[in-house]
Every structure is written in structure tokens, then in C-alpha cells.
């Protein structure tokens, strides 16, 4: 394993090895490609530091290995935050890892995910070149958007060394409504209605019990001015109508804990496997039916995040054969999966639509020899 | 010049009335909103189906004929300017809204659909499409995607790229690929993000999946008049510094106000050196709480007149002046060029002073009407094309403004794109290696260099030999 402290060291390390496996701070070992035993691991956690933070511009630039915790604390001091709601902050996640793995938490519902707040990036490509994409101002349409290309690229295209993000003022206070439904169907219907209504909802998640989903909790978070919050939540409760079997408002510690556990995947036991599956709210029921026919690889539990735009599937320990089965199952449903927790090895599952000729042509430029694995 | 085999191929695809070749018919396509440039294409095809576009691109590829996709031709940077010895693929008849799905809050459209038409189609469901370029009644989603177009609400809502979830694209060699999907979330590299803003160089978008948002429940719009641009610039900084996140912060200078008044009679305060429009939007209780802060900030900012829209009509009136200002300024002068460079918001005052200095030095009037909230300048440089050397002077002035934006750590374009007009400046904003990578990407995706040839990337001196 090579620990890089400077950009030059990253360039050298990339050029010196036939196969390179990139790693940030190691918060997501499952994402670590395990397929190529001959690959050298190049670790970017030594690239630490905030280069520039200008609260009045809503922009900061930092080295890719900088821990998300450092960034969070820095922004909080100025009353700002990264609305992306990065996952794995407490597990030691880095900024570069956030971009490469594209793992945004429930808060991304309101203003957008990693792709929506990333402004620019510098990266080392497979030829060892240092490339800059995007800019350091909140708006920029010049040239190909190479920075955005890095979002979700999982170390297959380049090693991120520096990133610039847009940030926002942080809501003064939060409150959440939680409502219990007897089944997923009712919760999905309520969620769909709420996501279309004129509420400024920060996060909207479904937390079902068991799998297939039994009783399902709908959580909706609202943030903003303290003085307005109670009235807003009251209006929201009214809009829920008679639907839920049980409903109340959560505040403070209890409220914060739910969302923190969601973004840290703290509702999952250590050693379990978690797969991220992007979908649409309509596909949630289909996904559950799909697994009903394949009990041997069915998950133990699920959370639906971002108003039903992502499912977090929780499994126990998954041996290789089960992975193969899961892969086929997701593909049959036309869904893609990313293994975000679990043993290193298989990362991609199901139908990976991005593997097409457009990607191949991009890869041929940034990593012609296929160094990054 | 392509041979007759190429035209035979086009005749196979199009009936005569949709394959234009006579000079009189071609004239309407010779330029876009960057009127200083005109090029006559060999032919214009009016596509009505996705398959026709695919077949056309394949014919172009086979015969090595360059093509330019064209939406409504409102590009301000020469993006839809034809290529000599090439054809124009006109897409504004490829304009079906294929789906509006309120449950998923998405719309799927063909590229020729006008920006505003998407919001109109979504309105019955209480939804809208957020990006709102001033040209939104006419400009197309295809053009918006190509240029990553913006509008007045970018600070809070982002640009076009932040609202595109999926794309069906015909690559320059005729291959058809699907990028992204219809979920807000994704796995794998963000290929949608790479395509949006590629200015037609990576091929043609045939189908676009857009994200829709619920209409804000309420608005609070304020108009403040200032005796100097500097004060107005400082007010912008103060608003942002107060922790508010307005939906829009727009600014106009005296010349822009004068033009807007003459054209749409919005009733802006008289004698203002600058006006600022700030709009808050969202749930009423929240907006009212924020509005108290906004009023305090504006009152402390030295505005000599402050107006608060009391109803929908007054709000519309305030916006009418702003949205109409652009074309109104155009009417002040026979010709104009507009720049859209970005500077750090905290340096707006400085930037405005520099533009004023340059305007005097070059003896050309410059009007400013722009997206202050994100530091996105829009100086309109007025000139008379009939006057010897006037265009060159306007271009030289524009170049100085762009250089200033780069020096300040900003961007040469916030939303109008590079295309023809800013080609020479892209290598000033990016380094040699960055430019190499862009050129290589273009060559890899479009080995024959036929998609919008000559735009954005000029193979120039930064290109290493071999
Ligand atoms: C009065 C006025 C006000 C404006 N205000 C704004 C503003 O506020 N914000 C802003 O961002 N812009 C603004 N613009 C600029 C312009 O409207 C935008 O750039 C718009 O996106 C262009 O759309 P269009 O349909 O006219 O595209 P065109 O001008 O026809 O084409 C633009 C580019 O897109 C390419 N293209 C078109 N369709 C496709 C497709 N399907 N696939 C791939 N490439 C394609 C073309 O080849 C060309 O390079 C304004 C222009 C005018 C004239």
C-alpha cells in the first residue's frame, strides 16, 4: 500500500504501477475492488487540508483526503452545511470518497446530491496527468464538465486529489413528522402525495419493519426558522389526513438521531452487507415482489430513501454464490446495485447501464491502459 | 463538399419540403442570436422523428459531413451557427412531451420542446420545471441541455444539469445510448453530467428525462433602488451574508432600467443607478419569517426606495421589467454582444466598476442586467455594426471583461456557453493538460469531428504535436 501525501506522489504512484486500486480513508471497505490481487493500493488519505473556504461565496476547496468530519465542523462554525448530507461521516469518510462513491444521505432530498453541489475537481488520470475540471465559483458552464464525470466513478477513471463544493446556510432548527402505516403500500401512497405537495421537506424516508415490508414508518424532516417550524409541521400533519395508524412529531435529540442513523447506516449491524439500489417509488413494490420469488437471496430489511429514489437493502453475511444470485435477481428486475457495506470483492450488481460505448470512449481517454481497477 | 450520394441518402429520409437546399430557404438558418456571424449551410433538414435524426447522423458519419443540431437558434455564443460544407439538423419539430408523471415528478420530452412548455404541461399537477432562462418561451430543452442553461434561480436550484436525470443520445457515429435513468439516485460515473453542457460536440439528445418540482407555496418579492452600483453590489453580499437563501437575486443598472422602462413600462423607481430584485419563496410561515430579515438587511443597505410586491400582479410587474430587459436593451442599439462571465459574488462591486471603466475607455455603452446572486454578469455591449471597426472594438472590450473574470478566479461563461464566441478564451481559463483532455474526449467520442465542428474547442496552439 502506498500512502500519498502530495499530488506528485499520486502521479508517480499511478505511473509506476500496472494496476492501481484507489482508496480514501477506508470508510467503505466494501467498495474496494478486490478483483485484482496484483493491483497496488494507492491511498489518498494523506492529501488533507482545506485550501480555501469563503463563507460569503458559499464555496470551499479542499484536498480529497480531507475527512468529512473536518468539513462539517468547519461549515457549522459559519452556520453553513453541505446539503448533500454525506454518508459515513462518523465512519471517517473523506471528501474524495464522497464524490467517487456518490453516497448522499437522506438530506439530499431537498436541494440535491453530490452531483448538484460539486463545482470542480482536480484529479490524476490513468496516464498520471493532473487534470482540472469545473471551477471554483457557484456557476460555470465552460468546457466539458469533467468534475461531474467523477461523481460515482469509483476510482475507475481517475484519482481525485482536490474538490470544490457549493454550500448553503444551515437551517436554524429541525423537526420531523413520523407516521406509521400498516403496510408499504399505504406509506408509499402518502409519500408520493407529500412529495408533490407544496411543503419544503428536507428529507423523506420510509423505514419498514422486516422484509417484505410490514409496518412502515414514514419520516419527513423539515428545517428552517425556529419561529416558523411548529406552524409548518402542524400544516404538514394536517396534510397527512387520516392515513397513518399513528403519528407524532419528533424533536431534538430523538429527531437528529433517526437521520444520523440513516446517513451512517447505523440501523445495520456490523458485518452485514448493504446494497444501494437506485429506483423510482413505483419500483419499490416491484422490488419486494421480485424478492418474494427468490427467498434464498432476499434481504433482511430495507429502507427507502429520498422519497423512494433509493433502496438500501440489508443482508446478513453474503457468500459469493449468494452474491451471484443477487446480481442475477437485480438484473432481472432491471435494477442496478452497489455494495456499500460488506466484504470487499463484488461492488457492482445487476444492470449497470453506464457500461456503454460512451463510457468506453471516456475511459479510453482518461485511462487507456485500464490501470484503475 | 459531399457528393450526390450524401444528398440521395438525405432524400431517402426526408420529403422535399423538409429538406431545404435553396438559398432563400436556408437564409433563416444562417445565424443564431449571435448575429454578428453568418454561415450558409449546404442544407437544412427538419426532423420530425427520432429515427430521422439517427438516420441523418449515420448518413453524415458515413459521408464525413459535419452537422449542427439546432433548437430555436437563440444561442448567444454562436452554438447553432451552421458549418460551411455541413448541414443543420433542425429539431424544433421534434417536440413531443412523451410523459409527465406526477408520481415520480418527472417529464420525458423530445429535444424540440420549448422550456416553458414543460412547466405548462406540469402545471395541472402543481409541478414545474425549475431552470428558467429569459428566453424560455422559445428556447428548447435540447439547446438547454447542450449549453447547461441557467436562469434567475440558479443559486438555489442549480442549472439545467441539476434537473436532467436521463438522456437518450445519438453519438456522432450513429450509435444510440441511454445515459442515466429516471431516479434521482444513480450508481456509476455521471455520464449525464458529462453530456450536459457538451455544446453538441458529443452528439444529439433525442429524449430527455427532466426532474419536476412542486411549485413554491408562496413568494415575497422586493425591489430596491440604489444611487450607485457599488451600494447595490454590497447589498447582494449583505443579503447572502444574512443566512438567507433567496430563490433569485437579480440586478439591473441605469441603462438596463431605462431600456426596460421604454419597452415594458415596469414602473421602476426613477433615477436609480441600480435596482435589485430579491425574491424569497417557499412555505408561507418560513417565507414570512425570512422576509423580516430581508427587509432589515435591505433597509440597512442604503436603498433610497424599497418596494414590496403586495400581490401577484405587482410581482409580475417587477419581473416583467427584468425578463424584458434583455431584449429591450437590444433595441437601444443596432447591434450588441453579451458576455456572461462569472466572478466571485463578493467581488461584484469591483467587477462593475471595472466594466464601467472599460466602457468609458472604449467609448461603447454597456448595460448590465444579471444574476447577482451567483455572480453571473451579463454586460451587453452596444455597438453599431455599420460603423467601421465597431464590432472589433466591442469584441476587444468583451475580451477584457472575460480576462477580468478569469483573473478574479471566476468563469468565462455561467450559462451561455463557449461555442464560437469564447473559443479563444477556454484555453485561458483551463490549463494545457485540461484542454488536451477535452480535445481527446472529443476525438474519442467523435473521431471524424463532425458534431458541431469548430465549436468550443479550437484546435489551437495549446495542442502539442504528435
Ligand atoms: C433574449 C435571450 C435571453 C436569453 N436568456 C438566457 C438566460 O437567461 N439563461 C441562459 O442560460 N441562456 C439564455 N439565453 C441563451 C439561449 O436561449 C440558451 O443558450 C438556450 O439554451 C438555447 O436554446 P435553443 O433551443 O435556442 O438552442 P440553439 O441556439 O438552437 O442551440 C444551442 C446549442 O445547442 C445545440 N443543440 C440544440 N439542440 C440539441 C440537441 N438536441 N442535442 C445536442 N445539442 C443540441 C446546438 O448545436 C447549439 O450548439 C438567452 C438568449 C436570448 C436570445
PDB file of N, CA and C in Angstrom, chain A residues 290-345:
ATOM      1  N   UNK A 290     -40.298  -9.043  -6.435  1.00  0.00           N
ATOM      2  CA  UNK A 290     -39.206  -9.751  -7.102  1.00  0.00           C
ATOM      3  C   UNK A 290     -38.446 -10.642  -6.134  1.00  0.00           C
ATOM      4  N   UNK A 291     -38.246 -10.140  -4.919  1.00  0.00           N
ATOM      5  CA  UNK A 291     -37.521 -10.942  -3.932  1.00  0.00           C
ATOM      6  C   UNK A 291     -38.406 -12.012  -3.298  1.00  0.00           C
ATOM      7  N   UNK A 292     -39.698 -11.783  -3.336  1.00  0.00           N
ATOM      8  CA  UNK A 292     -40.599 -12.786  -2.773  1.00  0.00           C
ATOM      9  C   UNK A 292     -40.463 -14.101  -3.539  1.00  0.00           C
ATOM     10  N   UNK A 293     -40.119 -13.987  -4.818  1.00  0.00           N
ATOM     11  CA  UNK A 293     -39.938 -15.195  -5.631  1.00  0.00           C
ATOM     12  C   UNK A 293     -38.547 -15.782  -5.479  1.00  0.00           C
ATOM     13  N   UNK A 294     -37.695 -15.088  -4.756  1.00  0.00           N
ATOM     14  CA  UNK A 294     -36.308 -15.554  -4.647  1.00  0.00           C
ATOM     15  C   UNK A 294     -35.859 -15.467  -3.207  1.00  0.00           C
ATOM     16  N   UNK A 295     -36.534 -16.206  -2.375  1.00  0.00           N
ATOM     17  CA  UNK A 295     -36.317 -16.068  -0.944  1.00  0.00           C
ATOM     18  C   UNK A 295     -34.876 -16.315  -0.517  1.00  0.00           C
ATOM     19  N   UNK A 296     -34.194 -17.185  -1.247  1.00  0.00           N
ATOM     20  CA  UNK A 296     -32.846 -17.538  -0.815  1.00  0.00           C
ATOM     21  C   UNK A 296     -31.896 -16.346  -0.827  1.00  0.00           C
ATOM     22  N   UNK A 297     -32.174 -15.344  -1.647  1.00  0.00           N
ATOM     23  CA  UNK A 297     -31.278 -14.177  -1.613  1.00  0.00           C
ATOM     24  C   UNK A 297     -32.033 -12.916  -1.206  1.00  0.00           C
ATOM     25  N   UNK A 298     -33.142 -13.075  -0.534  1.00  0.00           N
ATOM     26  CA  UNK A 298     -33.928 -11.904  -0.127  1.00  0.00           C
ATOM     27  C   UNK A 298     -33.240 -11.160   1.006  1.00  0.00           C
ATOM     28  N   UNK A 299     -33.384  -9.838   1.045  1.00  0.00           N
ATOM     29  CA  UNK A 299     -32.777  -9.064   2.135  1.00  0.00           C
ATOM     30  C   UNK A 299     -33.475  -9.301   3.466  1.00  0.00           C
ATOM     31  N   UNK A 300     -32.779  -8.886   4.531  1.00  0.00           N
ATOM     32  CA  UNK A 300     -33.370  -8.970   5.870  1.00  0.00           C
ATOM     33  C   UNK A 300     -34.198  -7.726   6.177  1.00  0.00           C
ATOM     34  N   UNK A 301     -33.806  -6.648   5.519  1.00  0.00           N
ATOM     35  CA  UNK A 301     -34.515  -5.403   5.797  1.00  0.00           C
ATOM     36  C   UNK A 301     -34.259  -4.386   4.692  1.00  0.00           C
ATOM     37  N   UNK A 302     -34.988  -3.301   4.737  1.00  0.00           N
ATOM     38  CA  UNK A 302     -34.848  -2.282   3.698  1.00  0.00           C
ATOM     39  C   UNK A 302     -35.215  -0.913   4.256  1.00  0.00           C
ATOM     40  N   UNK A 303     -34.579   0.100   3.716  1.00  0.00           N
ATOM     41  CA  UNK A 303     -35.007   1.486   3.933  1.00  0.00           C
ATOM     42  C   UNK A 303     -35.176   2.097   2.545  1.00  0.00           C
ATOM     43  N   UNK A 304     -36.233   2.870   2.381  1.00  0.00           N
ATOM     44  CA  UNK A 304     -36.387   3.610   1.133  1.00  0.00           C
ATOM     45  C   UNK A 304     -36.080   5.065   1.406  1.00  0.00           C
ATOM     46  N   UNK A 305     -35.056   5.585   0.741  1.00  0.00           N
ATOM     47  CA  UNK A 305     -34.629   6.952   0.998  1.00  0.00           C
ATOM     48  C   UNK A 305     -35.015   7.893  -0.131  1.00  0.00           C
ATOM     49  N   UNK A 306     -34.829   9.200   0.128  1.00  0.00           N
ATOM     50  CA  UNK A 306     -35.005  10.234  -0.890  1.00  0.00           C
ATOM     51  C   UNK A 306     -36.356  10.060  -1.620  1.00  0.00           C
ATOM     52  N   UNK A 307     -37.404   9.979  -0.839  1.00  0.00           N
ATOM     53  CA  UNK A 307     -38.758   9.834  -1.387  1.00  0.00           C
ATOM     54  C   UNK A 307     -38.854   8.680  -2.377  1.00  0.00           C
ATOM     55  N   UNK A 308     -38.259   7.576  -2.010  1.00  0.00           N
ATOM     56  CA  UNK A 308     -38.392   6.387  -2.849  1.00  0.00           C
ATOM     57  C   UNK A 308     -37.499   6.377  -4.072  1.00  0.00           C
ATOM     58  N   UNK A 309     -36.407   7.149  -4.026  1.00  0.00           N
ATOM     59  CA  UNK A 309     -35.469   7.135  -5.148  1.00  0.00           C
ATOM     60  C   UNK A 309     -34.269   6.223  -4.916  1.00  0.00           C
ATOM     61  N   UNK A 310     -34.179   5.678  -3.719  1.00  0.00           N
ATOM     62  CA  UNK A 310     -33.095   4.740  -3.460  1.00  0.00           C
ATOM     63  C   UNK A 310     -33.554   3.738  -2.409  1.00  0.00           C
ATOM     64  N   UNK A 311     -33.176   2.481  -2.604  1.00  0.00           N
ATOM     65  CA  UNK A 311     -33.443   1.458  -1.587  1.00  0.00           C
ATOM     66  C   UNK A 311     -32.106   1.034  -1.010  1.00  0.00           C
ATOM     67  N   UNK A 312     -32.073   0.930   0.321  1.00  0.00           N
ATOM     68  CA  UNK A 312     -30.883   0.394   0.987  1.00  0.00           C
ATOM     69  C   UNK A 312     -31.267  -0.995   1.464  1.00  0.00           C
ATOM     70  N   UNK A 313     -30.728  -1.998   0.804  1.00  0.00           N
ATOM     71  CA  UNK A 313     -31.083  -3.372   1.138  1.00  0.00           C
ATOM     72  C   UNK A 313     -30.054  -3.931   2.113  1.00  0.00           C
ATOM     73  N   UNK A 314     -30.577  -4.503   3.194  1.00  0.00           N
ATOM     74  CA  UNK A 314     -29.694  -5.036   4.230  1.00  0.00           C
ATOM     75  C   UNK A 314     -29.717  -6.569   4.180  1.00  0.00           C
ATOM     76  N   UNK A 315     -28.544  -7.156   4.118  1.00  0.00           N
ATOM     77  CA  UNK A 315     -28.414  -8.613   4.102  1.00  0.00           C
ATOM     78  C   UNK A 315     -27.527  -9.045   5.261  1.00  0.00           C
ATOM     79  N   UNK A 316     -27.612 -10.303   5.610  1.00  0.00           N
ATOM     80  CA  UNK A 316     -26.644 -10.830   6.564  1.00  0.00           C
ATOM     81  C   UNK A 316     -25.325 -11.005   5.831  1.00  0.00           C
ATOM     82  N   UNK A 317     -24.530 -11.888   6.308  1.00  0.00           N
ATOM     83  CA  UNK A 317     -23.299 -12.183   5.574  1.00  0.00           C
ATOM     84  C   UNK A 317     -23.666 -12.822   4.232  1.00  0.00           C
ATOM     85  N   UNK A 318     -23.076 -12.318   3.164  1.00  0.00           N
ATOM     86  CA  UNK A 318     -23.426 -12.843   1.834  1.00  0.00           C
ATOM     87  C   UNK A 318     -22.243 -13.570   1.210  1.00  0.00           C
ATOM     88  N   UNK A 319     -22.280 -14.893   1.175  1.00  0.00           N
ATOM     89  CA  UNK A 319     -21.201 -15.609   0.498  1.00  0.00           C
ATOM     90  C   UNK A 319     -21.288 -15.399  -1.023  1.00  0.00           C
ATOM     91  N   UNK A 320     -20.218 -15.765  -1.685  1.00  0.00           N
ATOM     92  CA  UNK A 320     -20.099 -15.496  -3.118  1.00  0.00           C
ATOM     93  C   UNK A 320     -21.276 -15.985  -3.955  1.00  0.00           C
ATOM     94  N   UNK A 321     -21.726 -17.238  -3.667  1.00  0.00           N
ATOM     95  CA  UNK A 321     -22.817 -17.761  -4.517  1.00  0.00           C
ATOM     96  C   UNK A 321     -24.078 -16.913  -4.380  1.00  0.00           C
ATOM     97  N   UNK A 322     -24.292 -16.436  -3.154  1.00  0.00           N
ATOM     98  CA  UNK A 322     -25.475 -15.597  -2.915  1.00  0.00           C
ATOM     99  C   UNK A 322     -25.373 -14.281  -3.691  1.00  0.00           C
ATOM    100  N   UNK A 323     -24.137 -13.758  -3.742  1.00  0.00           N
ATOM    101  CA  UNK A 323     -23.895 -12.523  -4.493  1.00  0.00           C
ATOM    102  C   UNK A 323     -24.274 -12.706  -5.957  1.00  0.00           C
ATOM    103  N   UNK A 324     -23.881 -13.851  -6.483  1.00  0.00           N
ATOM    104  CA  UNK A 324     -24.176 -14.149  -7.889  1.00  0.00           C
ATOM    105  C   UNK A 324     -25.694 -14.179  -8.108  1.00  0.00           C
ATOM    106  N   UNK A 325     -26.360 -14.796  -7.157  1.00  0.00           N
ATOM    107  CA  UNK A 325     -27.806 -14.892  -7.250  1.00  0.00           C
ATOM    108  C   UNK A 325     -28.463 -13.507  -7.183  1.00  0.00           C
ATOM    109  N   UNK A 326     -27.949 -12.719  -6.242  1.00  0.00           N
ATOM    110  CA  UNK A 326     -28.474 -11.363  -6.059  1.00  0.00           C
ATOM    111  C   UNK A 326     -28.255 -10.533  -7.321  1.00  0.00           C
ATOM    112  N   UNK A 327     -27.080 -10.689  -7.878  1.00  0.00           N
ATOM    113  CA  UNK A 327     -26.726  -9.997  -9.109  1.00  0.00           C
ATOM    114  C   UNK A 327     -27.749 -10.310 -10.203  1.00  0.00           C
ATOM    115  N   UNK A 328     -28.039 -11.591 -10.350  1.00  0.00           N
ATOM    116  CA  UNK A 328     -28.986 -12.015 -11.390  1.00  0.00           C
ATOM    117  C   UNK A 328     -30.399 -11.512 -11.095  1.00  0.00           C
ATOM    118  N   UNK A 329     -30.749 -11.544  -9.837  1.00  0.00           N
ATOM    119  CA  UNK A 329     -32.087 -11.110  -9.416  1.00  0.00           C
ATOM    120  C   UNK A 329     -32.299  -9.629  -9.757  1.00  0.00           C
ATOM    121  N   UNK A 330     -31.312  -8.801  -9.390  1.00  0.00           N
ATOM    122  CA  UNK A 330     -31.427  -7.368  -9.670  1.00  0.00           C
ATOM    123  C   UNK A 330     -31.458  -7.117 -11.177  1.00  0.00           C
ATOM    124  N   UNK A 331     -30.619  -7.831 -11.894  1.00  0.00           N
ATOM    125  CA  UNK A 331     -30.588  -7.657 -13.349  1.00  0.00           C
ATOM    126  C   UNK A 331     -31.959  -7.997 -13.939  1.00  0.00           C
ATOM    127  N   UNK A 332     -32.560  -9.054 -13.418  1.00  0.00           N
ATOM    128  CA  UNK A 332     -33.868  -9.457 -13.935  1.00  0.00           C
ATOM    129  C   UNK A 332     -34.917  -8.379 -13.681  1.00  0.00           C
ATOM    130  N   UNK A 333     -34.727  -7.631 -12.606  1.00  0.00           N
ATOM    131  CA  UNK A 333     -35.666  -6.551 -12.314  1.00  0.00           C
ATOM    132  C   UNK A 333     -35.272  -5.247 -13.015  1.00  0.00           C
ATOM    133  N   UNK A 334     -34.182  -5.297 -13.747  1.00  0.00           N
ATOM    134  CA  UNK A 334     -33.722  -4.089 -14.452  1.00  0.00           C
ATOM    135  C   UNK A 334     -33.137  -3.056 -13.509  1.00  0.00           C
ATOM    136  N   UNK A 335     -32.647  -3.496 -12.360  1.00  0.00           N
ATOM    137  CA  UNK A 335     -32.109  -2.562 -11.371  1.00  0.00           C
ATOM    138  C   UNK A 335     -30.603  -2.744 -11.209  1.00  0.00           C
ATOM    139  N   UNK A 336     -29.947  -1.682 -10.764  1.00  0.00           N
ATOM    140  CA  UNK A 336     -28.513  -1.735 -10.506  1.00  0.00           C
ATOM    141  C   UNK A 336     -28.284  -1.692  -9.007  1.00  0.00           C
ATOM    142  N   UNK A 337     -27.200  -2.302  -8.560  1.00  0.00           N
ATOM    143  CA  UNK A 337     -26.870  -2.248  -7.147  1.00  0.00           C
ATOM    144  C   UNK A 337     -25.402  -1.930  -6.949  1.00  0.00           C
ATOM    145  N   UNK A 338     -25.112  -1.295  -5.813  1.00  0.00           N
ATOM    146  CA  UNK A 338     -23.737  -1.030  -5.420  1.00  0.00           C
ATOM    147  C   UNK A 338     -23.582  -1.531  -3.991  1.00  0.00           C
ATOM    148  N   UNK A 339     -22.627  -2.411  -3.782  1.00  0.00           N
ATOM    149  CA  UNK A 339     -22.418  -2.961  -2.436  1.00  0.00           C
ATOM    150  C   UNK A 339     -21.628  -1.934  -1.624  1.00  0.00           C
ATOM    151  N   UNK A 340     -22.283  -1.298  -0.668  1.00  0.00           N
ATOM    152  CA  UNK A 340     -21.610  -0.226   0.064  1.00  0.00           C
ATOM    153  C   UNK A 340     -21.103  -0.671   1.437  1.00  0.00           C
ATOM    154  N   UNK A 341     -21.619  -1.778   1.933  1.00  0.00           N
ATOM    155  CA  UNK A 341     -21.093  -2.353   3.176  1.00  0.00           C
ATOM    156  C   UNK A 341     -21.010  -3.849   3.003  1.00  0.00           C
ATOM    157  N   UNK A 342     -19.979  -4.429   3.611  1.00  0.00           N
ATOM    158  CA  UNK A 342     -19.805  -5.860   3.478  1.00  0.00           C
ATOM    159  C   UNK A 342     -18.365  -6.165   3.145  1.00  0.00           C
ATOM    160  N   UNK A 343     -18.115  -7.381   2.730  1.00  0.00           N
ATOM    161  CA  UNK A 343     -16.742  -7.754   2.426  1.00  0.00           C
ATOM    162  C   UNK A 343     -16.326  -7.211   1.067  1.00  0.00           C
ATOM    163  N   UNK A 344     -15.068  -6.796   0.956  1.00  0.00           N
ATOM    164  CA  UNK A 344     -14.597  -6.338  -0.345  1.00  0.00           C
ATOM    165  C   UNK A 344     -14.688  -7.485  -1.351  1.00  0.00           C
ATOM    166  N   UNK A 345     -14.902  -7.177  -2.566  1.00  0.00           N
ATOM    167  CA  UNK A 345     -14.998  -8.218  -3.594  1.00  0.00           C
ATOM    168  C   UNK A 345     -15.876  -7.707  -4.711  1.00  0.00           C
TER     169      UNK A 345
END
